[in-house]
């Protein structure tokens, strides 16, 4: 059973029924799912979670859809890896990497899509749709195929070839729009009002969709032995994921799965080529001025981020920061993570690790805290950057098939 109480406006606290609504009619604030936490607490223990499926649906009581009709490809419960070699290079103490590259379509988006389409089915929708920078397109196409739902997936025309291919393979309608993600998003908002029977996961279903990101916090705490970390570093595009990770840790305390209210410092990571939130943070401003994105980290290249203001509030309130890294730092960090921990991330993960490294160099860490870095997409999706960016990614030694050639050319 889902323990939804209502949808509540984040700004004015007016409440709405749990339908396909995402904006407050009164003040245009975003709507948020509120739950009956007492009922959840009465029905949820660490043991009941542990007995659940090895996917996000082990936390079904804290999600806005039931497990019964879930559109499930096995999203979530990805490894939380202790990263001692990376920690040593950065001068950190206890560092963990949440390896969300291992989701069914290779990114954390499977978490939010699984939740959104489960709720969409409960609400009677037959058609799935989304505006995407790539990873979401992959995930919606895959989950809609799994659910037998028709789908329309909208992407910017200049997307990485790997992401286009991974969306097209599932069939149905992949629509490339000549424009930026923000243009695609605007078009989809118009389409959503013209086609109210379509479940746009990140438009009219956004309130439910966004909740899926809380599972990143739930799993982290469970995998740390039901402890919250001291500090998390999260990649920031729209900012929704960061706000939901913060909400997730608070909820665990509310329903008694954590012993005490955790104080997790939450930091956001952006690419300098699209860093409106980091800029506002540096300026001490609440206003996030939209920018035109120009970065290889396309999965988080959102020039007009919906949750920007909330990201900065959370970072300030918790003692975190929002920082940005250059294109070169992104690629260097992708290589650093691969070289030290054997994890191949896409550019957005390079942004997370890049900011982690930058903060380390700036002396941000004391060395005694538990830090978790969220690596949210697989490197094969953006492999092009490794060859196009002072490309020694494919450096290799070419030899003849003989022992002589091996001895001559390979240093051992
Ligand atoms: Zn409102």
Short mmCIF file of C-alpha atoms and ligand atoms in Angstrom, two decimals:
data_model
loop_
_atom_site.label_atom_id
_atom_site.label_comp_id
_atom_site.label_asym_id
_atom_site.label_seq_id
_atom_site.Cartn_x
_atom_site.Cartn_y
_atom_site.Cartn_z
CA UNK A 1 0.00 0.00 0.00
CA UNK A 2 1.13 3.53 -0.66
CA UNK A 3 1.07 5.88 2.31
CA UNK A 4 0.45 9.09 0.37
CA UNK A 5 -1.45 11.72 2.35
CA UNK A 6 -1.61 14.45 -0.26
CA UNK A 7 0.42 16.58 -2.63
CA UNK A 8 1.61 19.68 -0.81
CA UNK A 9 2.91 22.93 -2.31
CA UNK A 10 6.52 23.45 -1.30
CA UNK A 11 5.97 27.23 -1.11
CA UNK A 12 2.48 27.89 0.32
CA UNK A 13 1.67 24.43 1.80
CA UNK A 14 -1.74 24.19 0.10
CA UNK A 15 -2.68 20.56 -0.42
CA UNK A 16 -3.98 18.72 -3.48
CA UNK A 17 -5.24 15.19 -4.16
CA UNK A 18 -2.64 12.65 -5.32
CA UNK A 19 -3.32 12.98 -9.05
CA UNK A 20 -1.14 13.91 -12.03
CA UNK A 21 -0.43 17.41 -10.73
CA UNK A 22 2.94 19.09 -10.38
CA UNK A 23 2.36 22.81 -9.85
CA UNK A 24 0.35 24.73 -7.26
CA UNK A 25 -2.60 26.49 -8.94
CA UNK A 26 -2.37 29.28 -6.42
CA UNK A 27 1.33 30.24 -6.30
CA UNK A 28 2.91 28.07 -9.05
CA UNK A 29 5.19 26.45 -6.46
CA UNK A 30 6.26 22.82 -7.07
CA UNK A 31 4.18 20.10 -5.44
CA UNK A 32 5.72 17.56 -3.10
CA UNK A 33 4.36 14.18 -2.01
CA UNK A 34 3.55 14.10 1.72
CA UNK A 35 3.09 10.83 3.54
CA UNK A 36 1.49 9.44 6.65
CA UNK A 37 4.82 8.89 8.42
CA UNK A 38 3.22 7.40 11.52
CA UNK A 39 1.61 4.68 9.43
CA UNK A 40 4.88 4.08 7.58
CA UNK A 41 6.76 3.81 10.87
CA UNK A 42 4.20 1.32 12.17
CA UNK A 43 4.61 -0.83 9.04
CA UNK A 44 8.35 -0.56 8.39
CA UNK A 45 11.40 -1.95 10.17
CA UNK A 46 15.02 -2.54 9.20
CA UNK A 47 14.13 -6.23 9.01
CA UNK A 48 11.12 -5.68 6.72
CA UNK A 49 13.29 -3.59 4.40
CA UNK A 50 16.00 -6.25 4.39
CA UNK A 51 13.41 -8.91 3.50
CA UNK A 52 12.28 -6.87 0.46
CA UNK A 53 13.47 -7.16 -3.15
CA UNK A 54 17.02 -6.17 -4.07
CA UNK A 55 15.78 -3.06 -5.88
CA UNK A 56 14.31 0.35 -5.03
CA UNK A 57 11.04 -1.45 -4.25
CA UNK A 58 12.41 -2.64 -0.89
CA UNK A 59 11.53 0.96 0.13
CA UNK A 60 8.02 0.85 -1.37
CA UNK A 61 6.47 2.17 1.86
CA UNK A 62 8.39 5.42 1.38
CA UNK A 63 7.54 5.71 -2.33
CA UNK A 64 4.38 7.15 -3.93
CA UNK A 65 3.36 3.94 -5.72
CA UNK A 66 2.77 0.36 -4.73
CA UNK A 67 5.12 -2.47 -5.52
CA UNK A 68 2.29 -4.60 -6.96
CA UNK A 69 1.99 -2.79 -10.27
CA UNK A 70 5.57 -1.55 -10.34
CA UNK A 71 7.28 -1.21 -13.69
CA UNK A 72 10.40 -2.98 -12.54
CA UNK A 73 13.60 -3.79 -14.43
CA UNK A 74 15.55 -4.09 -11.19
CA UNK A 75 16.51 -0.45 -10.63
CA UNK A 76 18.49 0.38 -7.52
CA UNK A 77 20.27 -1.41 -4.70
CA UNK A 78 23.50 -0.68 -6.54
CA UNK A 79 26.85 -1.22 -4.78
CA UNK A 80 28.21 1.31 -2.28
CA UNK A 81 31.94 0.78 -2.64
CA UNK A 82 34.58 1.83 -0.15
CA UNK A 83 37.05 3.80 -2.30
CA UNK A 84 40.33 3.67 -0.38
CA UNK A 85 42.62 4.14 -3.37
CA UNK A 86 40.77 7.23 -4.55
CA UNK A 87 40.60 8.49 -0.95
CA UNK A 88 44.36 8.11 -0.60
CA UNK A 89 44.99 10.16 -3.76
CA UNK A 90 42.69 12.90 -2.50
CA UNK A 91 43.82 12.85 1.12
CA UNK A 92 40.40 11.74 2.37
CA UNK A 93 39.61 9.37 5.21
CA UNK A 94 36.51 7.25 4.67
CA UNK A 95 35.25 7.67 1.10
CA UNK A 96 32.47 5.67 -0.54
CA UNK A 97 31.28 5.68 -4.13
CA UNK A 98 27.64 4.88 -4.87
CA UNK A 99 28.01 3.12 -8.20
CA UNK A 100 24.74 3.88 -9.95
CA UNK A 101 26.26 3.08 -13.34
CA UNK A 102 25.02 -0.45 -12.64
CA UNK A 103 21.32 0.26 -13.09
CA UNK A 104 19.37 -1.54 -15.87
CA UNK A 105 19.94 1.23 -18.45
CA UNK A 106 23.18 2.46 -16.92
CA UNK A 107 22.05 5.48 -14.92
CA UNK A 108 20.18 6.54 -11.78
CA UNK A 109 17.23 7.57 -13.98
CA UNK A 110 15.92 4.01 -13.72
CA UNK A 111 15.01 4.79 -10.10
CA UNK A 112 12.81 7.77 -10.93
CA UNK A 113 11.29 6.24 -14.05
CA UNK A 114 10.35 3.00 -12.30
CA UNK A 115 8.47 5.05 -9.69
CA UNK A 116 6.88 7.46 -12.20
CA UNK A 117 5.56 4.75 -14.50
CA UNK A 118 4.33 2.63 -11.59
CA UNK A 119 2.30 5.64 -10.43
CA UNK A 120 1.27 6.45 -14.03
CA UNK A 121 -0.22 2.98 -14.39
CA UNK A 122 -2.07 3.36 -11.10
CA UNK A 123 -3.54 6.61 -12.41
CA UNK A 124 -4.65 4.90 -15.64
CA UNK A 125 -2.13 6.34 -18.13
CA UNK A 126 -1.42 4.22 -21.23
CA UNK A 127 1.26 6.38 -22.91
CA UNK A 128 4.67 7.31 -21.47
CA UNK A 129 6.69 10.36 -22.51
CA UNK A 130 9.61 12.52 -21.39
CA UNK A 131 11.92 15.41 -22.20
CA UNK A 132 15.45 14.15 -21.80
CA UNK A 133 19.15 14.96 -21.97
CA UNK A 134 19.69 11.27 -22.79
CA UNK A 135 19.76 9.04 -19.73
CA UNK A 136 16.08 9.62 -19.05
CA UNK A 137 15.24 8.80 -22.66
CA UNK A 138 17.07 5.47 -22.31
CA UNK A 139 15.22 4.65 -19.14
CA UNK A 140 11.71 5.71 -20.21
CA UNK A 141 12.03 3.78 -23.48
CA UNK A 142 13.19 0.65 -21.63
CA UNK A 143 10.63 0.79 -18.83
CA UNK A 144 7.75 1.64 -21.20
CA UNK A 145 8.74 -1.33 -23.34
CA UNK A 146 8.75 -3.53 -20.23
CA UNK A 147 5.29 -2.22 -19.26
CA UNK A 148 3.92 -2.52 -22.80
CA UNK A 149 3.22 1.21 -22.90
CA UNK A 150 3.44 3.28 -26.08
CA UNK A 151 6.01 6.03 -25.65
CA UNK A 152 7.24 9.35 -27.03
CA UNK A 153 10.75 10.31 -26.03
CA UNK A 154 12.05 13.82 -26.80
CA UNK A 155 15.79 14.59 -26.93
CA UNK A 156 18.00 17.43 -28.19
CA UNK A 157 19.17 16.54 -31.72
CA UNK A 158 22.89 16.90 -30.85
CA UNK A 159 22.93 14.12 -28.22
CA UNK A 160 25.79 11.62 -27.83
CA UNK A 161 25.40 8.71 -30.28
CA UNK A 162 25.48 6.09 -27.50
CA UNK A 163 22.48 7.63 -25.80
CA UNK A 164 20.51 7.96 -29.05
CA UNK A 165 21.15 4.30 -29.86
CA UNK A 166 20.18 3.18 -26.37
CA UNK A 167 16.82 4.94 -26.68
CA UNK A 168 16.06 3.87 -30.25
CA UNK A 169 16.60 0.15 -29.66
CA UNK A 170 13.45 -0.15 -27.54
CA UNK A 171 11.28 0.94 -30.49
CA UNK A 172 8.42 3.44 -30.62
CA UNK A 173 8.90 7.16 -31.04
CA UNK A 174 12.29 8.80 -30.48
CA UNK A 175 12.00 12.45 -31.44
CA UNK A 176 15.12 14.59 -31.92
CA UNK A 177 14.42 18.30 -31.43
CA UNK A 178 16.66 20.94 -33.04
CA UNK A 179 17.45 22.87 -29.87
CA UNK A 180 18.80 22.68 -26.33
CA UNK A 181 17.34 20.60 -23.50
CA UNK A 182 15.57 23.72 -22.24
CA UNK A 183 13.88 24.04 -25.67
CA UNK A 184 12.88 20.36 -25.53
CA UNK A 185 11.51 20.83 -22.03
CA UNK A 186 9.42 23.85 -23.07
CA UNK A 187 7.98 21.94 -26.02
CA UNK A 188 7.09 19.01 -23.76
CA UNK A 189 5.32 21.31 -21.29
CA UNK A 190 3.12 22.48 -24.19
CA UNK A 191 2.58 18.92 -25.40
CA UNK A 192 1.65 17.80 -21.89
CA UNK A 193 -1.20 20.30 -21.73
CA UNK A 194 -2.40 19.31 -25.20
CA UNK A 195 -2.18 15.56 -24.44
CA UNK A 196 -3.30 15.18 -20.82
CA UNK A 197 -3.59 11.41 -21.33
CA UNK A 198 0.19 11.12 -21.79
CA UNK A 199 2.32 10.48 -18.71
CA UNK A 200 5.27 12.85 -19.15
CA UNK A 201 7.37 11.41 -16.36
CA UNK A 202 9.23 14.67 -15.70
CA UNK A 203 6.36 17.06 -16.43
CA UNK A 204 2.86 16.06 -15.23
CA UNK A 205 4.20 13.04 -13.28
CA UNK A 206 7.19 14.98 -11.93
CA UNK A 207 5.95 15.06 -8.34
CA UNK A 208 6.06 11.25 -8.18
CA UNK A 209 9.04 10.79 -10.49
CA UNK A 210 11.34 12.95 -8.36
CA UNK A 211 10.59 10.85 -5.28
CA UNK A 212 12.51 7.92 -6.80
CA UNK A 213 15.79 9.72 -6.09
CA UNK A 214 15.21 9.38 -2.34
CA UNK A 215 16.21 5.73 -2.71
CA UNK A 216 19.82 6.90 -3.21
CA UNK A 217 19.75 8.12 0.40
CA UNK A 218 17.84 5.10 1.70
CA UNK A 219 20.30 2.63 0.19
CA UNK A 220 23.33 4.61 1.30
CA UNK A 221 22.19 4.58 4.92
CA UNK A 222 21.24 0.89 4.83
CA UNK A 223 24.55 -0.05 3.19
CA UNK A 224 26.47 1.91 5.85
CA UNK A 225 24.75 -0.24 8.49
CA UNK A 226 21.84 2.18 9.03
CA UNK A 227 24.08 5.18 9.54
CA UNK A 228 23.94 8.43 7.61
CA UNK A 229 27.23 9.68 6.13
CA UNK A 230 28.72 13.01 7.23
CA UNK A 231 28.89 14.50 3.76
CA UNK A 232 27.52 13.66 0.31
CA UNK A 233 28.54 15.03 -3.09
CA UNK A 234 25.77 14.96 -5.72
CA UNK A 235 25.82 15.94 -9.42
CA UNK A 236 23.41 18.78 -10.13
CA UNK A 237 21.40 19.36 -13.33
CA UNK A 238 17.84 20.37 -12.45
CA UNK A 239 18.79 19.91 -8.79
CA UNK A 240 15.87 17.57 -8.08
CA UNK A 241 18.11 14.63 -7.18
CA UNK A 242 20.02 16.60 -4.55
CA UNK A 243 16.86 17.86 -2.86
CA UNK A 244 15.46 14.32 -2.75
CA UNK A 245 18.63 12.79 -1.31
CA UNK A 246 18.40 15.35 1.51
CA UNK A 247 14.70 14.51 1.97
CA UNK A 248 15.48 10.78 1.97
CA UNK A 249 17.87 11.00 4.92
CA UNK A 250 15.34 13.07 6.92
CA UNK A 251 12.56 10.58 6.20
CA UNK A 252 14.61 7.64 7.48
CA UNK A 253 14.81 9.36 10.86
CA UNK A 254 11.09 10.25 10.77
CA UNK A 255 10.04 6.61 10.36
CA UNK A 256 12.58 5.28 12.85
CA UNK A 257 14.95 3.56 10.42
CA UNK A 258 17.74 5.88 11.63
CA UNK A 259 18.16 6.33 15.37
CA UNK A 260 18.52 10.10 15.29
CA UNK A 261 17.92 13.03 12.96
CA UNK A 262 21.04 12.87 10.75
CA UNK A 263 23.11 15.96 9.99
CA UNK A 264 24.36 15.25 6.49
CA UNK A 265 26.26 18.04 4.78
CA UNK A 266 25.02 18.10 1.19
CA UNK A 267 27.24 19.45 -1.60
CA UNK A 268 26.34 19.89 -5.27
CA UNK A 269 28.60 19.47 -8.30
CA UNK A 270 28.16 21.28 -11.61
CA UNK A 271 30.09 21.63 -14.85
CA UNK A 272 31.48 25.15 -15.25
CA UNK A 273 29.97 25.26 -18.75
CA UNK A 274 26.52 25.03 -17.18
CA UNK A 275 26.77 26.19 -13.60
CA UNK A 276 23.92 28.61 -12.84
CA UNK A 277 23.38 27.12 -9.38
CA UNK A 278 27.07 27.14 -8.40
CA UNK A 279 27.25 30.75 -9.61
CA UNK A 280 24.26 31.77 -7.45
CA UNK A 281 25.81 29.92 -4.52
CA UNK A 282 29.10 31.78 -4.96
CA UNK A 283 27.22 35.08 -5.18
CA UNK A 284 25.22 34.30 -2.05
CA UNK A 285 22.08 34.86 -4.13
CA UNK A 286 18.73 33.06 -4.06
CA UNK A 287 18.10 33.88 -7.71
CA UNK A 288 19.47 31.32 -10.17
CA UNK A 289 20.06 33.17 -13.44
CA UNK A 290 19.44 30.89 -16.47
CA UNK A 291 22.42 30.22 -18.76
CA UNK A 292 22.99 28.66 -22.18
CA UNK A 293 24.71 25.31 -21.52
CA UNK A 294 28.07 24.59 -23.13
CA UNK A 295 29.61 21.47 -21.59
CA UNK A 296 30.48 17.85 -22.31
CA UNK A 297 28.46 16.92 -19.19
CA UNK A 298 25.27 16.97 -21.22
CA UNK A 299 23.22 14.82 -18.88
CA UNK A 300 23.31 17.65 -16.35
CA UNK A 301 23.39 20.55 -18.86
CA UNK A 302 20.21 22.25 -17.72
CA UNK A 303 20.47 26.00 -18.16
CA UNK A 304 17.24 26.83 -16.31
CA UNK A 305 17.19 24.38 -13.39
CA UNK A 306 13.81 23.87 -11.73
CA UNK A 307 15.21 23.16 -8.25
CA UNK A 308 18.18 25.52 -8.29
CA UNK A 309 16.99 27.72 -5.46
CA UNK A 310 16.23 24.70 -3.25
CA UNK A 311 19.66 23.19 -3.92
CA UNK A 312 21.38 26.32 -2.64
CA UNK A 313 19.12 26.49 0.42
CA UNK A 314 19.96 22.89 1.33
CA UNK A 315 23.69 23.36 0.72
CA UNK A 316 23.75 26.49 2.92
CA UNK A 317 21.58 25.03 5.67
CA UNK A 318 23.56 21.79 5.93
CA UNK A 319 27.04 23.30 5.64
CA UNK A 320 27.70 21.99 2.12
CA UNK A 321 28.79 23.90 -0.98
CA UNK A 322 27.85 23.99 -4.66
CA UNK A 323 30.97 24.09 -6.84
CA UNK A 324 31.86 23.68 -10.51
CA UNK A 325 34.70 22.14 -12.53
CA UNK A 326 36.15 22.74 -16.00
CA UNK A 327 35.85 20.37 -18.96
CA UNK A 328 39.45 19.24 -18.48
CA UNK A 329 38.82 18.56 -14.78
CA UNK A 330 35.77 16.47 -15.71
CA UNK A 331 37.74 14.24 -18.07
CA UNK A 332 40.68 14.01 -15.63
CA UNK A 333 38.27 12.91 -12.90
CA UNK A 334 36.68 10.26 -15.13
CA UNK A 335 40.17 8.84 -15.67
CA UNK A 336 41.08 9.17 -11.98
CA UNK A 337 38.01 7.18 -10.89
CA UNK A 338 38.63 4.52 -13.52
CA UNK A 339 42.35 4.27 -12.66
CA UNK A 340 41.92 4.12 -8.89
CA UNK A 341 38.63 2.25 -8.40
CA UNK A 342 37.82 0.45 -11.66
CA UNK A 343 34.61 2.40 -12.22
CA UNK A 344 33.94 3.91 -15.65
CA UNK A 345 31.58 6.84 -15.33
CA UNK A 346 30.01 9.20 -17.81
CA UNK A 347 30.85 12.91 -17.77
CA UNK A 348 28.34 13.71 -14.98
CA UNK A 349 30.22 11.31 -12.68
CA UNK A 350 33.39 13.11 -13.74
CA UNK A 351 31.76 16.28 -12.47
CA UNK A 352 31.05 14.69 -9.07
CA UNK A 353 34.54 13.27 -8.67
CA UNK A 354 36.06 16.47 -10.11
CA UNK A 355 34.32 18.59 -7.48
CA UNK A 356 35.27 16.08 -4.77
CA UNK A 357 38.92 16.42 -5.84
CA UNK A 358 38.69 20.20 -6.08
CA UNK A 359 37.25 20.46 -2.57
CA UNK A 360 39.98 18.12 -1.33
CA UNK A 361 42.69 20.34 -2.81
CA UNK A 362 41.04 23.34 -1.17
CA UNK A 363 41.30 21.60 2.22
CA UNK A 364 37.58 21.10 2.62
CA UNK A 365 37.80 17.71 4.31
CA UNK A 366 39.08 17.10 7.81
CA UNK A 367 39.92 13.50 7.01
CA UNK A 368 37.79 11.92 9.75
CA UNK A 369 34.38 12.18 8.10
CA UNK A 370 32.44 9.65 6.03
CA UNK A 371 32.00 11.02 2.51
CA UNK A 372 29.76 9.51 -0.17
CA UNK A 373 30.09 10.50 -3.84
CA UNK A 374 27.22 9.70 -6.20
CA UNK A 375 28.34 8.37 -9.58
CA UNK A 376 25.14 8.28 -11.56
CA UNK A 377 25.78 7.14 -15.15
CA UNK A 378 27.91 4.70 -17.14
CA UNK A 379 30.98 5.82 -19.09
CA UNK A 380 30.08 4.04 -22.32
CA UNK A 381 27.29 6.58 -22.75
CA UNK A 382 29.78 9.41 -23.21
CA UNK A 383 32.86 7.49 -24.36
CA UNK A 384 33.41 9.98 -27.21
CA UNK A 385 34.85 12.61 -24.88
CA UNK A 386 37.79 10.39 -23.99
CA UNK A 387 38.99 10.31 -27.58
CA UNK A 388 38.04 13.87 -28.48
CA UNK A 389 39.61 15.32 -25.34
CA UNK A 390 43.44 15.30 -25.68
CA UNK A 391 42.66 11.72 -26.46
CA UNK A 392 45.01 9.20 -24.98
CA UNK A 393 42.07 7.11 -23.76
CA UNK A 394 42.78 4.46 -26.34
CA UNK A 395 46.54 4.49 -25.79
CA UNK A 396 47.82 1.00 -26.33
CA UNK A 397 50.91 -0.90 -27.36
CA UNK A 398 50.65 -2.64 -30.72
CA UNK A 399 52.73 -5.78 -31.17
CA UNK A 400 53.23 -8.71 -33.57
CA UNK A 401 51.86 -12.07 -32.36
CA UNK A 402 55.31 -13.21 -31.20
CA UNK A 403 57.24 -13.41 -27.94
CA UNK A 404 60.01 -11.41 -29.58
CA UNK A 405 57.70 -8.51 -30.35
CA UNK A 406 56.20 -8.66 -26.86
CA UNK A 407 59.66 -8.51 -25.24
CA UNK A 408 60.73 -5.62 -27.48
CA UNK A 409 57.71 -3.42 -27.03
CA UNK A 410 56.13 -4.10 -23.65
CA UNK A 411 57.84 -2.94 -20.48
CA UNK A 412 57.27 -5.33 -17.61
ZN1 LIG B 1 1.44 27.12 -3.55
#
